[in-house]
Coordinates of C-alpha atoms in Angstrom, one line a residue:
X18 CA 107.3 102.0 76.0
X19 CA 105.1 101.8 78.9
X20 CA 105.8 102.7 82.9
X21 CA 104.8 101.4 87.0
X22 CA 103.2 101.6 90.4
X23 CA 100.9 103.1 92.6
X24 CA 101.9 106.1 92.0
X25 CA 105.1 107.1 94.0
X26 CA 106.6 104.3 95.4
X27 CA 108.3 101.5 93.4
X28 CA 108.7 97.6 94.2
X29 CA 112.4 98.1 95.9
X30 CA 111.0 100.8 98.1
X31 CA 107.6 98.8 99.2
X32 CA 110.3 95.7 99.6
X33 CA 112.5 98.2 102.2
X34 CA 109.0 98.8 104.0
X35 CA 108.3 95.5 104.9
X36 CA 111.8 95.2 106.5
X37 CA 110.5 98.5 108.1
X38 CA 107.7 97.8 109.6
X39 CA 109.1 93.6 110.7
X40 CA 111.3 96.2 112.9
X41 CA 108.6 98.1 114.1
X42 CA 106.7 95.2 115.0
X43 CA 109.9 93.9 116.7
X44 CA 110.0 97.6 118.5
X45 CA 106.3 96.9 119.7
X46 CA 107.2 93.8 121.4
X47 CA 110.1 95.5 123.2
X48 CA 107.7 97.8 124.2
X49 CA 105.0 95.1 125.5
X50 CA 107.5 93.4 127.4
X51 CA 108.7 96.6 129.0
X52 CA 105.0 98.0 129.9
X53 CA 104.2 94.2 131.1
X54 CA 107.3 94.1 132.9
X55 CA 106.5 97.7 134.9
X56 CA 102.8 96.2 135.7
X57 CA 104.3 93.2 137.0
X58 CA 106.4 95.2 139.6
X59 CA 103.5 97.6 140.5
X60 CA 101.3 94.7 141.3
X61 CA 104.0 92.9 143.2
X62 CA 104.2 96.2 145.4
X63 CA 100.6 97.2 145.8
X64 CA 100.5 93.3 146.9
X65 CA 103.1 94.0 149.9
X66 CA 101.2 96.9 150.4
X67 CA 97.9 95.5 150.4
X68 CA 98.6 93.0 153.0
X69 CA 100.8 95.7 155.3
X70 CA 97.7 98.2 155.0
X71 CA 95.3 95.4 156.2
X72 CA 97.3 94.7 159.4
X73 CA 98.1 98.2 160.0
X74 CA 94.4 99.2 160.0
X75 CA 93.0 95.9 162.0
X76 CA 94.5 97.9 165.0
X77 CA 96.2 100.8 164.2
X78 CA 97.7 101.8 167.9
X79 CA 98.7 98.3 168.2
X80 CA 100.3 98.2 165.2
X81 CA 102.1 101.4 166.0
X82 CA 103.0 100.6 169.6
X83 CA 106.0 98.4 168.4
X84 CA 108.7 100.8 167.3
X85 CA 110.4 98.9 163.9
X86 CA 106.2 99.6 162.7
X87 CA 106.8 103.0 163.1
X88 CA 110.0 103.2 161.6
X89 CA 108.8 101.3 158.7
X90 CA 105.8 103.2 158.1
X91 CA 107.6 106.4 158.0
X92 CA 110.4 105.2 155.6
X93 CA 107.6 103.4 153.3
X94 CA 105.7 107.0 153.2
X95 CA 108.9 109.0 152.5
X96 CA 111.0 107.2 150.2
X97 CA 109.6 103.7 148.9
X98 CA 106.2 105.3 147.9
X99 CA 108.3 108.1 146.1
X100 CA 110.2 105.1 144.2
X101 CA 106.7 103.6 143.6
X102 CA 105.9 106.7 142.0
X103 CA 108.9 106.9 140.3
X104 CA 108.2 103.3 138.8
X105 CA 104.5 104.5 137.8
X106 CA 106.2 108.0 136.2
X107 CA 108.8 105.4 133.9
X108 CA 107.4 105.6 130.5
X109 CA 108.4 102.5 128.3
X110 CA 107.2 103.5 125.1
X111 CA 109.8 106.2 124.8
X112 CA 112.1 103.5 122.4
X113 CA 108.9 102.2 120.4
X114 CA 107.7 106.0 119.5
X115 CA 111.1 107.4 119.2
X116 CA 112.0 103.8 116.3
X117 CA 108.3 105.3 114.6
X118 CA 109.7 109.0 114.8
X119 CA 113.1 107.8 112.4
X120 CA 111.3 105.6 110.2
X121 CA 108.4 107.9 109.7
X122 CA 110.4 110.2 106.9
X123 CA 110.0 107.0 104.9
X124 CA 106.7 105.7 105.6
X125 CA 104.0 106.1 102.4
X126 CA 101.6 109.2 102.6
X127 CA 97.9 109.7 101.6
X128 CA 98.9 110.3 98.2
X129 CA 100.4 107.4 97.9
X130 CA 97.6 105.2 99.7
X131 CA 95.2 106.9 97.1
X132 CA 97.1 105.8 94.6
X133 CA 97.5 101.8 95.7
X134 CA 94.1 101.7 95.7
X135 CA 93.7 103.4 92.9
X136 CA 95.7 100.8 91.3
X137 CA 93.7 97.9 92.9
X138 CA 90.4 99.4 90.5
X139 CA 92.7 99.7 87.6
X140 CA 93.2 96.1 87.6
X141 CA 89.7 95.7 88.3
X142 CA 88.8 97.6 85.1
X143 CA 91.8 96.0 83.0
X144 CA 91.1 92.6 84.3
X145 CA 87.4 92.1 84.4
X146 CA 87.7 91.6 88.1
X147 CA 85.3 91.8 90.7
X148 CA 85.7 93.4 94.2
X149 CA 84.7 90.0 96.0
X150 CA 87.8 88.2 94.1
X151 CA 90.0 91.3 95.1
X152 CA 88.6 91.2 98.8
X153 CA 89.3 87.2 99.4
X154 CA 92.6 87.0 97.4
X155 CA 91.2 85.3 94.2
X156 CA 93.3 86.8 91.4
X157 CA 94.0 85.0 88.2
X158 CA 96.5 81.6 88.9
X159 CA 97.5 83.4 92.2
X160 CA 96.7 81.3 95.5
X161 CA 96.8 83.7 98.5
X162 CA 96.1 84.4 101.7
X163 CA 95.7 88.2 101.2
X164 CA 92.0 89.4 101.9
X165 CA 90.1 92.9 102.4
X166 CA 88.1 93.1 105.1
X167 CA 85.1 95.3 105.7
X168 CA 86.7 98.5 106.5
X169 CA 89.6 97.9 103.7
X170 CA 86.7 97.7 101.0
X171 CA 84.9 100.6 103.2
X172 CA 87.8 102.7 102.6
X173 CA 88.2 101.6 99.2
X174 CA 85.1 102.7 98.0
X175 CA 85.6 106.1 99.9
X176 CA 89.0 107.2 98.0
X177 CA 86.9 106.3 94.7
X178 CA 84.3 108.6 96.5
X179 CA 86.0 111.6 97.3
X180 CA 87.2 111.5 93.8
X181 CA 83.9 111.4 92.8
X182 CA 84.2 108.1 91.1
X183 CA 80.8 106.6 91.6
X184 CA 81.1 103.8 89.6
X185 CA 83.8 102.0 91.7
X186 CA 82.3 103.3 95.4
X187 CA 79.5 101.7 94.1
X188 CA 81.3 98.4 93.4
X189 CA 83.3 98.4 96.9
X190 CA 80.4 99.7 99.4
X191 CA 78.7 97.3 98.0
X192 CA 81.5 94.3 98.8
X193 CA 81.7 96.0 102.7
X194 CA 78.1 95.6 102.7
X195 CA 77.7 91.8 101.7
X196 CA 81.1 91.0 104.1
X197 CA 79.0 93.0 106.8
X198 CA 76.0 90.9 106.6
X199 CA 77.7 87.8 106.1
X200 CA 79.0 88.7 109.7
X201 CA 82.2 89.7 109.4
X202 CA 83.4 92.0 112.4
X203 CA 84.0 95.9 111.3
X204 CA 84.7 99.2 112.9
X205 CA 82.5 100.7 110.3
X206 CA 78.7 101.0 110.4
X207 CA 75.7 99.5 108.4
X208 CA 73.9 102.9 108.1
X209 CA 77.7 104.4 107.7
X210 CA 77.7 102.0 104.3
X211 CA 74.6 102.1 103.5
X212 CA 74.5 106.2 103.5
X213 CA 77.8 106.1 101.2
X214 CA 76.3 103.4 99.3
X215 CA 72.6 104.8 98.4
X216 CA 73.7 108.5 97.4
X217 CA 76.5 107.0 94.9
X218 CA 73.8 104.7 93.9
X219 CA 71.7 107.6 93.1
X220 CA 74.7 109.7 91.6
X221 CA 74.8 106.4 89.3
X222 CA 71.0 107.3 87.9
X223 CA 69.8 104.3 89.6
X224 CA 67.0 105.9 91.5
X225 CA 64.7 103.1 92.9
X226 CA 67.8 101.0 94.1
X227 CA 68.5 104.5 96.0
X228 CA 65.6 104.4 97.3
X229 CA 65.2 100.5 98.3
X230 CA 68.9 101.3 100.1
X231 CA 67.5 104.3 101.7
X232 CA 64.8 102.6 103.3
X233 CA 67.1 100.0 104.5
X234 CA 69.3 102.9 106.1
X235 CA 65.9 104.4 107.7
X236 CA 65.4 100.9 109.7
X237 CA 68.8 100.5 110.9
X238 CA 68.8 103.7 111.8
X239 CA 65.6 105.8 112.2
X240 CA 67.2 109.0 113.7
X241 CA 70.1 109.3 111.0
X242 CA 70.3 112.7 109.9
X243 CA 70.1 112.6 106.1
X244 CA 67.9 109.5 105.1
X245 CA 64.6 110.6 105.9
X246 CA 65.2 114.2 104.0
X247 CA 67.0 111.8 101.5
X248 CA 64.2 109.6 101.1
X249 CA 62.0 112.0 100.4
X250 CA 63.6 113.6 97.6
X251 CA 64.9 110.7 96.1
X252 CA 61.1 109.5 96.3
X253 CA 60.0 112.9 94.4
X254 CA 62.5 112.6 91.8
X255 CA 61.5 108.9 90.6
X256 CA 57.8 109.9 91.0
X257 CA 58.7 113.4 88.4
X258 CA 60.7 111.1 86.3
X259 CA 57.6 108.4 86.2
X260 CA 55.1 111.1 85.2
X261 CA 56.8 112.4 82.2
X262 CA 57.5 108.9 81.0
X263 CA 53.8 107.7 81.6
X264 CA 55.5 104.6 83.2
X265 CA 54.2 102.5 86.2
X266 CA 56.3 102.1 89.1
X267 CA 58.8 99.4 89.2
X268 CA 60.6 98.4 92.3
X269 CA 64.5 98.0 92.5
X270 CA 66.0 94.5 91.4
X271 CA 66.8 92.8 94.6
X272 CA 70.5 91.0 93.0
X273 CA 73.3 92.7 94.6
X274 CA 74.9 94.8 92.8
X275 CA 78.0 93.6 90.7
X276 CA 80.5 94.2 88.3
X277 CA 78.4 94.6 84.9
X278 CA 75.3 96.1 86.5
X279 CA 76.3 99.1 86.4
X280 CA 78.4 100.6 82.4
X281 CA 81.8 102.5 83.3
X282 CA 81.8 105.9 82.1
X283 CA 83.6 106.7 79.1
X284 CA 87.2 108.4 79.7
X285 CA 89.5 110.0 77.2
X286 CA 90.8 106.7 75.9
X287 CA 89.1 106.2 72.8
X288 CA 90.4 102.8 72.3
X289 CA 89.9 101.9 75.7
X290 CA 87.9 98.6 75.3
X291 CA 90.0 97.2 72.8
X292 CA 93.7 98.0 74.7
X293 CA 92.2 96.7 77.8
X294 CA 90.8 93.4 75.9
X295 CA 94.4 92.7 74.8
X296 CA 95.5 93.5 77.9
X297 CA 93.7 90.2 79.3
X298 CA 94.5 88.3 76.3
X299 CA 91.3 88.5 74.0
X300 CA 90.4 90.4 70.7
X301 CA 94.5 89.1 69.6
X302 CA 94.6 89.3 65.4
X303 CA 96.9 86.5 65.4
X304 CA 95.7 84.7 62.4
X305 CA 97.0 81.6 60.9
X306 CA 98.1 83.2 57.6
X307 CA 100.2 85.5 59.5
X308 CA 101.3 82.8 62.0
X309 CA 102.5 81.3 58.5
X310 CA 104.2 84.6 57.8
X311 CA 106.5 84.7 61.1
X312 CA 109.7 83.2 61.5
X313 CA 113.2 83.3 63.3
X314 CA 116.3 83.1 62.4
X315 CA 120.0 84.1 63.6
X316 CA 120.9 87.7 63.0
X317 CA 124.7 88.8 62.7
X318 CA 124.1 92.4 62.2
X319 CA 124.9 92.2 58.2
X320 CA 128.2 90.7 59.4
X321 CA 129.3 92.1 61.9
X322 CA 132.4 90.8 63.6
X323 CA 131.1 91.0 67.0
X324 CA 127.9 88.6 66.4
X325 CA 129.9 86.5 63.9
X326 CA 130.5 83.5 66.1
X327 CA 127.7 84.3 68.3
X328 CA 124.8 85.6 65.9
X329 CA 121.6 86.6 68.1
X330 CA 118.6 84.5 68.0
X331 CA 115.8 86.6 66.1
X332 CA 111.8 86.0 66.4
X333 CA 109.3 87.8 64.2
X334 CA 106.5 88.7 66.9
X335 CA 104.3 90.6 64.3
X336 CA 104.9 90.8 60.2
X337 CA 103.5 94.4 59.6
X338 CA 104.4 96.5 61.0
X339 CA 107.5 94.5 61.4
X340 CA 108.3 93.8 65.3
X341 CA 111.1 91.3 66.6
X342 CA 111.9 89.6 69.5
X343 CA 116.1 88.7 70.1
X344 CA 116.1 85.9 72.9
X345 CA 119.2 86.2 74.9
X346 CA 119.7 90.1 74.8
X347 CA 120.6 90.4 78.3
X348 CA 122.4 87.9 81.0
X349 CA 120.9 87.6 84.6
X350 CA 124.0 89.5 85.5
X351 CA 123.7 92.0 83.4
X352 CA 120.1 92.9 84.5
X353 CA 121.3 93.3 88.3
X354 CA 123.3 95.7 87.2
X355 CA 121.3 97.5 85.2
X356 CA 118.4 97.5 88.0
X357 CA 121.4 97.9 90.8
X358 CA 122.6 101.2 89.4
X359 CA 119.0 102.3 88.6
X360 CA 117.7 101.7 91.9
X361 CA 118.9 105.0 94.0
X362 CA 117.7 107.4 90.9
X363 CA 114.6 105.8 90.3
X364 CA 111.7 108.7 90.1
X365 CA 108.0 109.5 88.7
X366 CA 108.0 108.8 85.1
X367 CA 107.2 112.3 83.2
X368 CA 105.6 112.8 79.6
X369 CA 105.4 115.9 77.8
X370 CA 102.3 117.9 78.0
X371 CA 100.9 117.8 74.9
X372 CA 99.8 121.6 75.1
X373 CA 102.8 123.4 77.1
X374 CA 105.4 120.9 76.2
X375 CA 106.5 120.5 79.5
X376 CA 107.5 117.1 81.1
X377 CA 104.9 116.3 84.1
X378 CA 103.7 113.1 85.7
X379 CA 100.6 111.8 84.2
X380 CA 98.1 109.1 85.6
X381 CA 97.7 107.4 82.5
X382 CA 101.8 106.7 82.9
X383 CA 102.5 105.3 86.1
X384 CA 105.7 103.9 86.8
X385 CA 109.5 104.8 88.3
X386 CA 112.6 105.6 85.6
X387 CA 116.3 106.4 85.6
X388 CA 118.5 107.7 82.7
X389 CA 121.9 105.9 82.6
X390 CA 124.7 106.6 80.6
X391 CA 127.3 104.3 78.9
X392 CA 130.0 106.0 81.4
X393 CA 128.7 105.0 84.3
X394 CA 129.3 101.2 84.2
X395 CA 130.8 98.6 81.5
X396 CA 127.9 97.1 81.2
X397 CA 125.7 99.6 80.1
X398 CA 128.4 100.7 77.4
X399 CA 128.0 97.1 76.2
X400 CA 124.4 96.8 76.0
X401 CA 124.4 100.1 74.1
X402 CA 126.8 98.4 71.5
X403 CA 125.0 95.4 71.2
X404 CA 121.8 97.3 70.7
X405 CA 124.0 99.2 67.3
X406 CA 125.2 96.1 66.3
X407 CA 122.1 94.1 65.8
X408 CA 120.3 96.9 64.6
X409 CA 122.9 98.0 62.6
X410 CA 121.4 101.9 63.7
X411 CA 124.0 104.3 65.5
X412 CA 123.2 105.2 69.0
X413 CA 125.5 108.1 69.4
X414 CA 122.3 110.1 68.8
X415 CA 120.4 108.5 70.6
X416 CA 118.8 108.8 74.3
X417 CA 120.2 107.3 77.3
X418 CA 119.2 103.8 78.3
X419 CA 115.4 104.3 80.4
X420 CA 115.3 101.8 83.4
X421 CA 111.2 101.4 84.3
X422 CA 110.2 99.4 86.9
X423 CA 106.4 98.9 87.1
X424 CA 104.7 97.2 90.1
X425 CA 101.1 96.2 90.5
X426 CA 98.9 98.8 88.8
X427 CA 101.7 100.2 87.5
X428 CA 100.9 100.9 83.3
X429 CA 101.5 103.3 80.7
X430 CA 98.0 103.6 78.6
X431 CA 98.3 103.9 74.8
X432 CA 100.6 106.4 73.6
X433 CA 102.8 106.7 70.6
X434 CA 106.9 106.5 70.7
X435 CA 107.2 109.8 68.5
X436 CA 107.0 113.3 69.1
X437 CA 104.2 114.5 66.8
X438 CA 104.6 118.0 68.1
X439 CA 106.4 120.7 66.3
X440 CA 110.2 119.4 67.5
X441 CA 112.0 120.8 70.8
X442 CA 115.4 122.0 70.6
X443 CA 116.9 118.5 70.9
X444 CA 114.3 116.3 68.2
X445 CA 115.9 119.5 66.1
X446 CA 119.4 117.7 66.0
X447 CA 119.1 114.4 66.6
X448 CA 115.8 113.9 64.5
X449 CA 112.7 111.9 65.7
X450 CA 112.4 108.9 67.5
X451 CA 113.2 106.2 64.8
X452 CA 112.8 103.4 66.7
X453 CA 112.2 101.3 69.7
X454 CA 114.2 99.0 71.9
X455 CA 112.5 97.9 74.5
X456 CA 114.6 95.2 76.7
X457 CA 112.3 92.6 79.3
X458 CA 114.4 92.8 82.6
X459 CA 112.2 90.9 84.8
X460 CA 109.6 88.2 83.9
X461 CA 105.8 88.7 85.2
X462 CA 103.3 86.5 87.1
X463 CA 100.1 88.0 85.1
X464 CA 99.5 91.4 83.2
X465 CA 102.2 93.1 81.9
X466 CA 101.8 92.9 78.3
X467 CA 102.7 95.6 75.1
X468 CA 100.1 95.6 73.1
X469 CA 99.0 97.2 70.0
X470 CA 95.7 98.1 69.7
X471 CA 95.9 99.0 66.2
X472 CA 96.4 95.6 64.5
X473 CA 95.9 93.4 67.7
X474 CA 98.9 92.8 69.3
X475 CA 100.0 91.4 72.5
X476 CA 103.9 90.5 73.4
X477 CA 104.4 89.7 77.0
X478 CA 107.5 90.0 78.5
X479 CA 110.2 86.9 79.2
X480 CA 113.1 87.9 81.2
X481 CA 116.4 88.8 79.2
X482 CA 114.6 89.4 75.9
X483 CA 113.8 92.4 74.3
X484 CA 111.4 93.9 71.1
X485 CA 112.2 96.3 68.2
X486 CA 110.8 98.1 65.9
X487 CA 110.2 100.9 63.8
X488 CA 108.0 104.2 64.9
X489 CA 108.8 106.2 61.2
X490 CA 108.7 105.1 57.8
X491 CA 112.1 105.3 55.8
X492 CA 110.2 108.7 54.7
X493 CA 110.5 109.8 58.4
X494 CA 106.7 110.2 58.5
X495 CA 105.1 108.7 61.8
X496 CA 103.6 104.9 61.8
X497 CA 100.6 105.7 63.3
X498 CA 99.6 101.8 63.8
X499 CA 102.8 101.7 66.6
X500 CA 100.4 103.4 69.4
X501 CA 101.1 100.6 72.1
X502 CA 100.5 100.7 75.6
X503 CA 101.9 98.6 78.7
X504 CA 99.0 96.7 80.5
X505 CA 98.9 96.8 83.9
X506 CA 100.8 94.4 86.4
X507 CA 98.1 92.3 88.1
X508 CA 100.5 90.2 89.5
X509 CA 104.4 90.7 90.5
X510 CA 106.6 93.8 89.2
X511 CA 107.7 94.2 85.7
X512 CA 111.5 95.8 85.0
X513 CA 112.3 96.9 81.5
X514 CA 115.0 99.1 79.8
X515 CA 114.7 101.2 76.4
X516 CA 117.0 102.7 73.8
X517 CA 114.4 105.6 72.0
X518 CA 116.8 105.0 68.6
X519 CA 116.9 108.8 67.1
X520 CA 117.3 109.2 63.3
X521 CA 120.3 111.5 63.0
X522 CA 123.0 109.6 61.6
X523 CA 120.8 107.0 60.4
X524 CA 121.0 108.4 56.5
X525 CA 122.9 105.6 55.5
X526 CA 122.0 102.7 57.4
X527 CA 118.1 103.1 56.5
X528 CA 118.0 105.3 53.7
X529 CA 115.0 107.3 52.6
X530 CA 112.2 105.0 50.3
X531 CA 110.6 105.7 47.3
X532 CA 107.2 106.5 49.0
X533 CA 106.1 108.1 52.1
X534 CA 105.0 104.7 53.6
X535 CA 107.8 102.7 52.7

């Protein structure tokens, strides 16, 4: 099953922000009209003032030879200038900073701004995207208004930076750059981009472009304190790198550079290109002849009494291994629930460490989860029974119900359902993870898919359904072709639920085969 967002917030906490900050924003108008109002009664009194001060000095023993003048003048200098100081003293922001100073313990931190954009060049990778379509709001069948301006992409390509992710500062540098000299407004620099821009250009192997960019940086700005030392040694390296290849100078293309023009490094994913292609919907092994080989049908659980009048609607989403669809697992009610008592708990998603065997967060599994047992609420009693009776498997052994909610960026890369470690103390009496029930709480605007890179499989969710199938043969050997993965969200946020299906007390209702594979 796959997990969420950027990395440590979910979708219900980010909602709860936006309400946060409409206050704030509602705080910082209080605070305007307070600081507006106080200006507006200093200028009304340095007005009076003014026009006192000019009569008073036009003829100063005059002035003073009438005695209300003289009374006047030394109440104004001992007790109205004291309130005009006063007034000046007042300090109206006191109400804005101290609304900031409650709501801060809730704000996001750097950790999780790193992460959102993080996210953003997940979906870039996943998606095929390029930073321009990011940066003006273009995302696949999404009309929006949401753009990235010059610093946005600046500071984009500096958190792929400082991680020393080249590849992507390349991509967004690049996108400040060409929104710069379209003549966009920024904070930033051109030699400030074009300094970021040329090294990780050169970090990329692409020596005469970092030297073409260099240049450029040395004309907008001939007293910058690395680009002529820069220059220089980027200019030695190429000419080194000439010699020993016997090969003539050849200046930098002149295209910008784009997504494609530069290959992403390899990762730890072997399967990488294929999971992400069925991630966007290509490289699917959906052939006729298995087309011809799926089918639905109602299940009753083998009779039983409780999906007798109402059997459940059954879909064969794949024929081997076998993977089902039931339509109509859970009502729109239901799911509130579920996600209502999930909500509060929700935390980083953990997976066992494959060395120590101790849970940890991962980045390759980002999303939020909550455990929640059957006596907590009806309702979660009653999905667990439904789950047994259309399986026909017992779930007194196995896990409590998972609650994921994944929002944009928010994935869980290919992985497999089983432990194929030596077992923990629990996997010792309940068995391995037999199977998988994996229930769609939430539909998704775009991304968001299980897929199977093994045989080519893609099943996106549809709210109120929910998938099975088997991660051990009858022999209890692992089925190596159910590594799956959940795609990132591109668009919206993705809520599932899970019952990992254990295979103590199973002996009976799915006996051993005759073969290991059976």
């Amino acid at each position: 099953m796959g997990r969420s967002l950027p990395p440590l917030l979910q979708v219900g906490q980010m909602t709860d922000l936006i309400h946060t900050e409409k206050e704030l924003v509602q705080s910082l108008r209080e605070y305007i009209k307070a600081e507006e109002s106080k200006l507006a009664a200093v200028k009304s009194w340095a007005s009076k003032l003014d026009a006192l001060t000019r009569l008073s000095t036009s003829d100063p023993e005059g002035y003073l030879a009438h005695p209300v003048n003289a009374y006047k003048l030394m109440k104004r200098l001992n007790t109205e200038w004291s309130e005009l100081e006063s007034l000046v003293l007042q300090n109206p922001s006191d109400g804005f900073i101290g609304n900031i100073s409650v709501h801060r313990q809730y704000f996001p931190d750097a950790e999780d701004e790193t992460g959102a954009a993080k996210a953003l060049m997940r979906l870039q990778d996943t998606y095929q995207l390029d930073s321009e379509a990011f940066s003006k709001g273009k995302l696949p069948g999404v009309h929006s208004n949401a753009v990235l301006t010059v610093d946005d992409c600046f500071d984009m390509g500096k958190t792929a930076y400082n991680d020393a992710d080249y590849y992507h500062a390349v991509l967004w540098f690049q996108q400040a750059l060409k929104q710069l000299d379209d003549g966009e407004e920024a904070v930033v620099t051109k030699a400030e981009i074009l300094d970021y821009l040329s090294y990780s250009v050169y970090q990329m192997g692409d020596i005469p472009r970092a030297i073409e960019l260099t240049r450029r940086l040395v004309a907008v700005d001939p007293s910058h304190e690395r680009a002529g030392g820069n220059l220089r040694y980027f200019e030695r390296l190429l000419s080194k790198q000439l010699n020993e290849m016997n090969q003539a100078y050849q200046p930098a293309s002149e295209e910008p550079i784009q997504l494609g023009t530069y290959t992403r490094p390899k990762d730890h994913l072997p399967e990488r290109e294929s999971y992400e292609a069925l991630c966007r919907g290509e490289g699917l092994q959906m052939t006729e002849a298995r087309r011809s080989r799926l089918f639905c049908r109602h299940q009753d659980g083998r009779g039983n009494p409780r999906l007798l009048l109402k059997p459940m609607k059954e879909e064969d989403e794949w024929d081997s291994p076998h993977i089902v669809r039931y339509l109509e697992m859970l009502s729109d009610e239901e799911i509130e629930k579920i996600k209502e008592l999930a909500k509060p708990r929700l935390a980083r998603a953990t997976v066992r460490d494959p060395k120590t065997g101790v849970l940890t967060t991962a980045n390759y599994r980002v999303s939020k989860s909550a455990w929640l047992e059957a006596e907590e609420d009806p309702v979660i009693e009653r999905v667990n029974q439904r789950i047994e009776d259309i399986t026909g498997l017992t779930v007194q052994t196995a896990e409590l119900l998972q609650v994921a909610n994944y929002g944009v960026g928010g994935q869980y890369e290919p992985h497999f359902d089983f432990s194929r470690r030596p077992f923990d103390i629990s996997l010792k009496v309940d068995g391995n993870r037999l199977a998988t029930f994996l229930n769609y709480m939430s539909d998704v605007e775009a991304g968001g898919a299980t897929v199977f890179p093994d045989f080519g499989a893609a099943i996106w969710p549809r709210k109120g359904t929910a998938v099975f199938w088997y991660n051990l043969f009858r022999s209890g050997e692992g089925d190596y072709r159910t590594r799956h993965a959940a795609c990132p969200v591109l668009v919206g946020s993705k809520w599932v639920s899970n019952k990992w299906i254990h295979e103590r007390g199973q002996e009976f209702r799915r006996p051993c085969g005759l073969t290991e594979v059976d």
